[in-house]
PDB file of C-alpha atoms in Angstrom:
ATOM      1  CA  UNK D   1       0.005   0.000   0.005  1.00 51.00           C
ATOM      2  CA  UNK D   2       1.153   3.483  -0.760  1.00 59.00           C
ATOM      3  CA  UNK D   3       1.682   5.247   2.530  1.00 78.00           C
ATOM      4  CA  UNK D   4       1.811   9.025   2.493  1.00 86.00           C
ATOM      5  CA  UNK D   5       3.858  11.343   4.691  1.00 90.00           C
ATOM      6  CA  UNK D   6       3.342  15.084   5.039  1.00 93.00           C
ATOM      7  CA  UNK D   7       4.700  17.713   7.384  1.00 94.00           C
ATOM      8  CA  UNK D   8       2.412  18.085  10.371  1.00 92.00           C
ATOM      9  CA  UNK D   9       2.343  21.864  10.273  1.00 95.00           C
ATOM     10  CA  UNK D  10       3.562  24.872   8.343  1.00 97.00           C
ATOM     11  CA  UNK D  11       3.483  28.610   8.923  1.00 97.00           C
ATOM     12  CA  UNK D  12       3.344  31.300   6.298  1.00 97.00           C
ATOM     13  CA  UNK D  13       2.484  34.956   5.821  1.00 97.00           C
ATOM     14  CA  UNK D  14      -0.101  36.530   3.597  1.00 97.00           C
ATOM     15  CA  UNK D  15       1.037  36.993   0.014  1.00 96.00           C
ATOM     16  CA  UNK D  16       3.672  34.273   0.120  1.00 97.00           C
ATOM     17  CA  UNK D  17       3.746  31.125  -1.986  1.00 97.00           C
ATOM     18  CA  UNK D  18       3.344  27.956   0.034  1.00 98.00           C
ATOM     19  CA  UNK D  19       4.614  24.548  -1.033  1.00 98.00           C
ATOM     20  CA  UNK D  20       3.467  21.426   0.804  1.00 97.00           C
ATOM     21  CA  UNK D  21       5.176  18.189  -0.090  1.00 96.00           C
ATOM     22  CA  UNK D  22       3.713  14.722   0.285  1.00 94.00           C
ATOM     23  CA  UNK D  23       5.907  11.661   0.157  1.00 93.00           C
ATOM     24  CA  UNK D  24       4.441   8.424  -1.258  1.00 90.00           C
ATOM     25  CA  UNK D  25       7.331   6.080  -1.914  1.00 88.00           C
ATOM     26  CA  UNK D  26       5.213   3.007  -2.647  1.00 85.00           C
ATOM     27  CA  UNK D  27       2.829   4.615  -5.099  1.00 87.00           C
ATOM     28  CA  UNK D  28       1.422   2.128  -7.593  1.00 85.00           C
ATOM     29  CA  UNK D  29       1.303   2.536 -11.322  1.00 87.00           C
ATOM     30  CA  UNK D  30      -2.393   3.293 -11.437  1.00 82.00           C
ATOM     31  CA  UNK D  31      -2.548   5.555  -8.386  1.00 85.00           C
ATOM     32  CA  UNK D  32      -3.649   9.135  -8.760  1.00 88.00           C
ATOM     33  CA  UNK D  33      -2.633  11.883  -6.337  1.00 91.00           C
ATOM     34  CA  UNK D  34      -5.328  14.137  -4.993  1.00 92.00           C
ATOM     35  CA  UNK D  35      -5.206  17.026  -2.529  1.00 94.00           C
ATOM     36  CA  UNK D  36      -8.017  18.156  -0.267  1.00 95.00           C
ATOM     37  CA  UNK D  37      -8.473  21.171   1.978  1.00 96.00           C
ATOM     38  CA  UNK D  38     -10.331  21.043   5.271  1.00 95.00           C
ATOM     39  CA  UNK D  39     -11.554  23.897   7.441  1.00 94.00           C
ATOM     40  CA  UNK D  40     -12.593  23.356  11.067  1.00 89.00           C
ATOM     41  CA  UNK D  41     -16.004  21.750  11.478  1.00 85.00           C
ATOM     42  CA  UNK D  42     -16.281  21.007   7.767  1.00 90.00           C
ATOM     43  CA  UNK D  43     -15.607  18.043   5.541  1.00 92.00           C
ATOM     44  CA  UNK D  44     -12.592  18.091   3.222  1.00 93.00           C
ATOM     45  CA  UNK D  45     -12.930  19.836  -0.123  1.00 94.00           C
ATOM     46  CA  UNK D  46     -11.204  18.860  -3.380  1.00 93.00           C
ATOM     47  CA  UNK D  47      -8.376  21.121  -4.521  1.00 95.00           C
ATOM     48  CA  UNK D  48      -6.477  19.391  -7.306  1.00 95.00           C
ATOM     49  CA  UNK D  49      -5.598  16.003  -8.766  1.00 93.00           C
ATOM     50  CA  UNK D  50      -2.786  14.737 -10.957  1.00 93.00           C
ATOM     51  CA  UNK D  51      -1.020  11.673 -12.233  1.00 93.00           C
ATOM     52  CA  UNK D  52       2.322  13.010 -13.430  1.00 91.00           C
ATOM     53  CA  UNK D  53       4.170  16.235 -14.284  1.00 90.00           C
ATOM     54  CA  UNK D  54       2.316  19.430 -13.507  1.00 95.00           C
ATOM     55  CA  UNK D  55      -1.321  20.308 -13.110  1.00 95.00           C
ATOM     56  CA  UNK D  56      -2.652  23.792 -12.535  1.00 95.00           C
ATOM     57  CA  UNK D  57      -6.118  25.116 -11.802  1.00 94.00           C
ATOM     58  CA  UNK D  58      -7.508  28.397 -10.541  1.00 93.00           C
ATOM     59  CA  UNK D  59      -6.633  27.537  -6.945  1.00 92.00           C
ATOM     60  CA  UNK D  60      -3.319  25.673  -6.930  1.00 96.00           C
ATOM     61  CA  UNK D  61      -0.633  23.827  -8.820  1.00 97.00           C
ATOM     62  CA  UNK D  62       0.477  20.255  -8.334  1.00 97.00           C
ATOM     63  CA  UNK D  63       3.992  19.173  -9.195  1.00 97.00           C
ATOM     64  CA  UNK D  64       4.774  15.488  -9.581  1.00 97.00           C
ATOM     65  CA  UNK D  65       8.310  14.357 -10.450  1.00 96.00           C
ATOM     66  CA  UNK D  66       8.987  11.593 -12.934  1.00 95.00           C
ATOM     67  CA  UNK D  67       9.393   8.886 -10.287  1.00 95.00           C
ATOM     68  CA  UNK D  68       6.060   9.944  -8.685  1.00 95.00           C
ATOM     69  CA  UNK D  69       7.374   9.161  -5.211  1.00 94.00           C
ATOM     70  CA  UNK D  70       6.358  12.592  -3.992  1.00 95.00           C
ATOM     71  CA  UNK D  71       4.130  15.457  -4.957  1.00 96.00           C
ATOM     72  CA  UNK D  72       4.069  19.134  -4.075  1.00 97.00           C
ATOM     73  CA  UNK D  73       0.988  21.270  -3.679  1.00 98.00           C
ATOM     74  CA  UNK D  74       1.722  24.899  -4.433  1.00 98.00           C
ATOM     75  CA  UNK D  75      -0.576  27.667  -3.228  1.00 97.00           C
ATOM     76  CA  UNK D  76       0.285  31.024  -4.804  1.00 94.00           C
ATOM     77  CA  UNK D  77      -0.019  34.176  -2.702  1.00 93.00           C
ATOM     78  CA  UNK D  78      -1.852  32.719   0.275  1.00 97.00           C
ATOM     79  CA  UNK D  79      -4.336  34.705   2.310  1.00 96.00           C
ATOM     80  CA  UNK D  80      -5.665  34.296   5.843  1.00 96.00           C
ATOM     81  CA  UNK D  81      -8.548  32.259   4.450  1.00 95.00           C
ATOM     82  CA  UNK D  82      -6.121  29.586   3.264  1.00 96.00           C
ATOM     83  CA  UNK D  83      -5.493  28.609   6.887  1.00 97.00           C
ATOM     84  CA  UNK D  84      -6.668  24.993   6.904  1.00 97.00           C
ATOM     85  CA  UNK D  85      -5.519  21.394   6.952  1.00 96.00           C
ATOM     86  CA  UNK D  86      -4.310  20.012   3.634  1.00 96.00           C
ATOM     87  CA  UNK D  87      -4.492  16.300   2.880  1.00 94.00           C
ATOM     88  CA  UNK D  88      -2.650  14.319   0.285  1.00 91.00           C
ATOM     89  CA  UNK D  89      -4.508  11.270  -1.024  1.00 88.00           C
ATOM     90  CA  UNK D  90      -3.125   8.421  -3.080  1.00 85.00           C
ATOM     91  CA  UNK D  91      -5.331   5.705  -4.451  1.00 78.00           C
ATOM     92  CA  UNK D  92      -6.593   3.651  -7.290  1.00 66.00           C
ATOM     93  CA  UNK D  93      -9.149   0.968  -7.833  1.00 59.00           C
ATOM     94  CA  UNK D  94      -6.670  -1.747  -8.580  1.00 48.00           C
ATOM     95  CA  UNK D  95      -6.178  -4.760  -6.392  1.00 45.00           C
ATOM     96  CA  UNK D  96      -9.189  -4.355  -4.199  1.00 50.00           C
ATOM     97  CA  UNK D  97      -8.997  -0.613  -4.148  1.00 52.00           C
ATOM     98  CA  UNK D  98      -7.058   1.062  -1.442  1.00 61.00           C
ATOM     99  CA  UNK D  99      -7.202   4.674  -0.479  1.00 68.00           C
ATOM    100  CA  UNK D 100      -4.595   6.276   1.714  1.00 71.00           C
ATOM    101  CA  UNK D 101      -4.982   9.737   3.135  1.00 76.00           C
ATOM    102  CA  UNK D 102      -1.978  11.481   4.585  1.00 75.00           C
ATOM    103  CA  UNK D 103      -2.157  12.734   8.144  1.00 84.00           C
ATOM    104  CA  UNK D 104      -2.637  16.241   6.895  1.00 92.00           C
ATOM    105  CA  UNK D 105      -0.603  19.423   7.064  1.00 95.00           C
ATOM    106  CA  UNK D 106      -1.975  22.230   9.198  1.00 95.00           C
ATOM    107  CA  UNK D 107      -1.194  25.453   7.399  1.00 97.00           C
ATOM    108  CA  UNK D 108      -1.333  28.653   9.397  1.00 97.00           C
ATOM    109  CA  UNK D 109      -1.271  31.901   7.459  1.00 97.00           C
ATOM    110  CA  UNK D 110      -0.418  34.999   9.444  1.00 96.00           C
ATOM    111  CA  UNK D 111      -1.017  38.638   8.572  1.00 95.00           C
TER     112      UNK D 111
ATOM    113  CA  UNK X   1     -23.679  21.937  -6.294  1.00 69.00           C
ATOM    114  CA  UNK X   2     -23.303  18.495  -4.841  1.00 66.00           C
ATOM    115  CA  UNK X   3     -24.781  18.194  -1.421  1.00 90.00           C
ATOM    116  CA  UNK X   4     -23.899  15.491   1.050  1.00 95.00           C
ATOM    117  CA  UNK X   5     -25.823  15.592   4.285  1.00 95.00           C
ATOM    118  CA  UNK X   6     -25.351  13.632   7.462  1.00 96.00           C
ATOM    119  CA  UNK X   7     -28.165  12.968   9.892  1.00 91.00           C
ATOM    120  CA  UNK X   8     -26.526  14.513  12.946  1.00 92.00           C
ATOM    121  CA  UNK X   9     -23.704  16.925  13.637  1.00 93.00           C
ATOM    122  CA  UNK X  10     -23.282  15.731  17.217  1.00 96.00           C
ATOM    123  CA  UNK X  11     -24.277  12.483  18.836  1.00 96.00           C
ATOM    124  CA  UNK X  12     -23.816  11.098  22.339  1.00 97.00           C
ATOM    125  CA  UNK X  13     -24.323   7.385  22.942  1.00 97.00           C
ATOM    126  CA  UNK X  14     -23.613   4.887  25.668  1.00 97.00           C
ATOM    127  CA  UNK X  15     -21.327   1.881  25.458  1.00 97.00           C
ATOM    128  CA  UNK X  16     -23.135  -1.097  23.986  1.00 97.00           C
ATOM    129  CA  UNK X  17     -25.780   0.909  22.154  1.00 97.00           C
ATOM    130  CA  UNK X  18     -26.471   0.319  18.483  1.00 97.00           C
ATOM    131  CA  UNK X  19     -25.728   3.479  16.545  1.00 97.00           C
ATOM    132  CA  UNK X  20     -26.876   4.471  13.063  1.00 97.00           C
ATOM    133  CA  UNK X  21     -25.181   7.236  11.119  1.00 97.00           C
ATOM    134  CA  UNK X  22     -27.020   8.231   7.972  1.00 97.00           C
ATOM    135  CA  UNK X  23     -25.644   9.913   4.892  1.00 97.00           C
ATOM    136  CA  UNK X  24     -27.588  11.185   1.887  1.00 97.00           C
ATOM    137  CA  UNK X  25     -26.261  12.638  -1.373  1.00 96.00           C
ATOM    138  CA  UNK X  26     -28.322  14.400  -4.009  1.00 94.00           C
ATOM    139  CA  UNK X  27     -26.163  14.025  -7.116  1.00 91.00           C
ATOM    140  CA  UNK X  28     -26.975  10.471  -8.169  1.00 92.00           C
ATOM    141  CA  UNK X  29     -23.421   9.400  -7.332  1.00 91.00           C
ATOM    142  CA  UNK X  30     -22.499   5.736  -7.618  1.00 91.00           C
ATOM    143  CA  UNK X  31     -19.758   5.736  -5.004  1.00 91.00           C
ATOM    144  CA  UNK X  32     -20.158   6.482  -1.329  1.00 93.00           C
ATOM    145  CA  UNK X  33     -17.648   6.332   1.528  1.00 93.00           C
ATOM    146  CA  UNK X  34     -17.437   6.387   5.288  1.00 96.00           C
ATOM    147  CA  UNK X  35     -14.332   7.681   7.067  1.00 94.00           C
ATOM    148  CA  UNK X  36     -13.391   8.387  10.599  1.00 95.00           C
ATOM    149  CA  UNK X  37     -11.097  11.234  11.508  1.00 93.00           C
ATOM    150  CA  UNK X  38      -8.974  11.288  14.648  1.00 92.00           C
ATOM    151  CA  UNK X  39      -6.302  13.743  15.773  1.00 86.00           C
ATOM    152  CA  UNK X  40      -2.900  12.703  14.510  1.00 80.00           C
ATOM    153  CA  UNK X  41      -4.312   9.920  12.364  1.00 82.00           C
ATOM    154  CA  UNK X  42      -5.969  11.858   9.567  1.00 84.00           C
ATOM    155  CA  UNK X  43      -8.817  10.271   7.672  1.00 88.00           C
ATOM    156  CA  UNK X  44      -9.158   6.515   7.603  1.00 89.00           C
ATOM    157  CA  UNK X  45     -11.525   4.661   5.322  1.00 89.00           C
ATOM    158  CA  UNK X  46     -14.026   2.393   7.062  1.00 93.00           C
ATOM    159  CA  UNK X  47     -16.205   1.151   4.203  1.00 93.00           C
ATOM    160  CA  UNK X  48     -17.176   2.182   0.734  1.00 91.00           C
ATOM    161  CA  UNK X  49     -19.883   1.269  -1.734  1.00 92.00           C
ATOM    162  CA  UNK X  50     -19.787   1.519  -5.515  1.00 89.00           C
ATOM    163  CA  UNK X  51     -23.407   0.504  -6.113  1.00 89.00           C
ATOM    164  CA  UNK X  52     -26.641  -0.206  -4.361  1.00 92.00           C
ATOM    165  CA  UNK X  53     -26.340  -3.223  -2.057  1.00 89.00           C
ATOM    166  CA  UNK X  54     -22.608  -3.413  -2.751  1.00 90.00           C
ATOM    167  CA  UNK X  55     -20.009  -2.729  -0.095  1.00 92.00           C
ATOM    168  CA  UNK X  56     -16.277  -3.087   0.298  1.00 90.00           C
ATOM    169  CA  UNK X  57     -14.148  -2.965   3.422  1.00 91.00           C
ATOM    170  CA  UNK X  58     -11.773  -0.105   3.826  1.00 88.00           C
ATOM    171  CA  UNK X  59      -8.791   0.036   6.116  1.00 85.00           C
ATOM    172  CA  UNK X  60     -10.556  -0.154   9.483  1.00 91.00           C
ATOM    173  CA  UNK X  61     -13.899  -2.005   9.121  1.00 94.00           C
ATOM    174  CA  UNK X  62     -13.771  -3.806  12.465  1.00 95.00           C
ATOM    175  CA  UNK X  63     -16.684  -2.925  14.697  1.00 96.00           C
ATOM    176  CA  UNK X  64     -18.662  -1.350  11.863  1.00 97.00           C
ATOM    177  CA  UNK X  65     -21.120  -2.422   9.211  1.00 97.00           C
ATOM    178  CA  UNK X  66     -22.842  -0.526   6.422  1.00 97.00           C
ATOM    179  CA  UNK X  67     -26.036  -0.593   4.452  1.00 97.00           C
ATOM    180  CA  UNK X  68     -26.876   0.802   1.030  1.00 96.00           C
ATOM    181  CA  UNK X  69     -30.441  -0.014   0.076  1.00 95.00           C
ATOM    182  CA  UNK X  70     -30.910   3.085  -2.088  1.00 96.00           C
ATOM    183  CA  UNK X  71     -28.437   4.845  -4.299  1.00 95.00           C
ATOM    184  CA  UNK X  72     -28.605   8.134  -2.454  1.00 96.00           C
ATOM    185  CA  UNK X  73     -28.281   6.754   1.064  1.00 97.00           C
ATOM    186  CA  UNK X  74     -25.362   5.071   2.824  1.00 97.00           C
ATOM    187  CA  UNK X  75     -25.636   4.100   6.469  1.00 97.00           C
ATOM    188  CA  UNK X  76     -22.871   3.327   8.913  1.00 98.00           C
ATOM    189  CA  UNK X  77     -23.810   1.038  11.787  1.00 98.00           C
ATOM    190  CA  UNK X  78     -22.009   0.542  15.061  1.00 97.00           C
ATOM    191  CA  UNK X  79     -23.515  -2.717  16.296  1.00 94.00           C
ATOM    192  CA  UNK X  80     -22.317  -2.211  19.877  1.00 96.00           C
ATOM    193  CA  UNK X  81     -20.684   1.145  20.405  1.00 97.00           C
ATOM    194  CA  UNK X  82     -17.453   1.285  22.343  1.00 97.00           C
ATOM    195  CA  UNK X  83     -15.521   4.224  23.743  1.00 97.00           C
ATOM    196  CA  UNK X  84     -12.748   3.764  21.169  1.00 97.00           C
ATOM    197  CA  UNK X  85     -15.290   4.579  18.480  1.00 98.00           C
ATOM    198  CA  UNK X  86     -15.561   8.139  19.763  1.00 98.00           C
ATOM    199  CA  UNK X  87     -14.533  10.101  16.704  1.00 97.00           C
ATOM    200  CA  UNK X  88     -15.549  12.380  13.860  1.00 96.00           C
ATOM    201  CA  UNK X  89     -17.296  10.427  11.103  1.00 97.00           C
ATOM    202  CA  UNK X  90     -17.268  11.761   7.574  1.00 96.00           C
ATOM    203  CA  UNK X  91     -19.351  10.579   4.662  1.00 96.00           C
ATOM    204  CA  UNK X  92     -18.397  11.263   1.041  1.00 94.00           C
ATOM    205  CA  UNK X  93     -19.681  10.494  -2.425  1.00 93.00           C
ATOM    206  CA  UNK X  94     -18.216  10.517  -5.909  1.00 89.00           C
ATOM    207  CA  UNK X  95     -19.471  10.003  -9.422  1.00 84.00           C
ATOM    208  CA  UNK X  96     -19.221   7.003 -11.692  1.00 71.00           C
ATOM    209  CA  UNK X  97     -15.923   5.635 -12.811  1.00 67.00           C
ATOM    210  CA  UNK X  98     -12.959   4.712 -10.695  1.00 67.00           C
ATOM    211  CA  UNK X  99     -14.108   5.121  -7.119  1.00 63.00           C
ATOM    212  CA  UNK X 100     -10.802   6.389  -5.848  1.00 69.00           C
ATOM    213  CA  UNK X 101      -9.973   8.684  -8.720  1.00 72.00           C
ATOM    214  CA  UNK X 102     -13.166  10.672  -8.905  1.00 78.00           C
ATOM    215  CA  UNK X 103     -13.471  13.812  -6.824  1.00 85.00           C
ATOM    216  CA  UNK X 104     -15.041  13.038  -3.473  1.00 89.00           C
ATOM    217  CA  UNK X 105     -17.622  15.378  -1.966  1.00 92.00           C
ATOM    218  CA  UNK X 106     -17.775  15.292   1.789  1.00 94.00           C
ATOM    219  CA  UNK X 107     -20.543  15.911   4.262  1.00 95.00           C
ATOM    220  CA  UNK X 108     -20.034  18.135   7.309  1.00 94.00           C
ATOM    221  CA  UNK X 109     -19.287  15.225   9.612  1.00 95.00           C
ATOM    222  CA  UNK X 110     -20.861  13.704  12.716  1.00 96.00           C
ATOM    223  CA  UNK X 111     -18.990  14.028  15.956  1.00 96.00           C
ATOM    224  CA  UNK X 112     -19.804  10.918  17.990  1.00 97.00           C
ATOM    225  CA  UNK X 113     -19.094  10.621  21.677  1.00 98.00           C
ATOM    226  CA  UNK X 114     -19.470   7.180  23.254  1.00 98.00           C
ATOM    227  CA  UNK X 115     -19.666   7.244  27.040  1.00 97.00           C
TER     228      UNK X 115
END
């Protein structure tokens, strides 16, 4: 099973770019990498998903190196409202389907 | 917008009670999931279902069962609640296709306290 490892917490200031890296050394060929954001007292919310190289949407970018053993979520110019927990998720439907969430990274954005 | 609702935000039960947690989604999604979330452990998958009456065990199914009689509804059952099942329970749904690759939409969660 692909186990994921993320930093437990990170601090940043408004306007900075934040990069959160997730390590998934045992990622399988068919696994996708997905990132979710969670605010207190709410369920997680989808941010971005990728398989390889780089993916960008209106909220974030996701960088995945060729070996796919890690991925980096990049949040450009964070604001106070980006303070949340960010989860990395690796999974596919192969071999019984396993889904592994990381422990989450608590991002604190300060003014 | 997809809406996933859970029957209760907060629930207090006693050890040994049978507990039902209900989840309903309004987007005709094939896949539904139950997770528990604990400090320091992140989200852990309990059970999932990819079709009516179908269920698959996740990573921590012990002590839980599920029921999916209708497409929009997925129930988590604690047959005999124990204190170590005190947790936040999150339900999610996703559309057709690969269950673990589709975007999951989460409900607000049910915080269960077992005394």
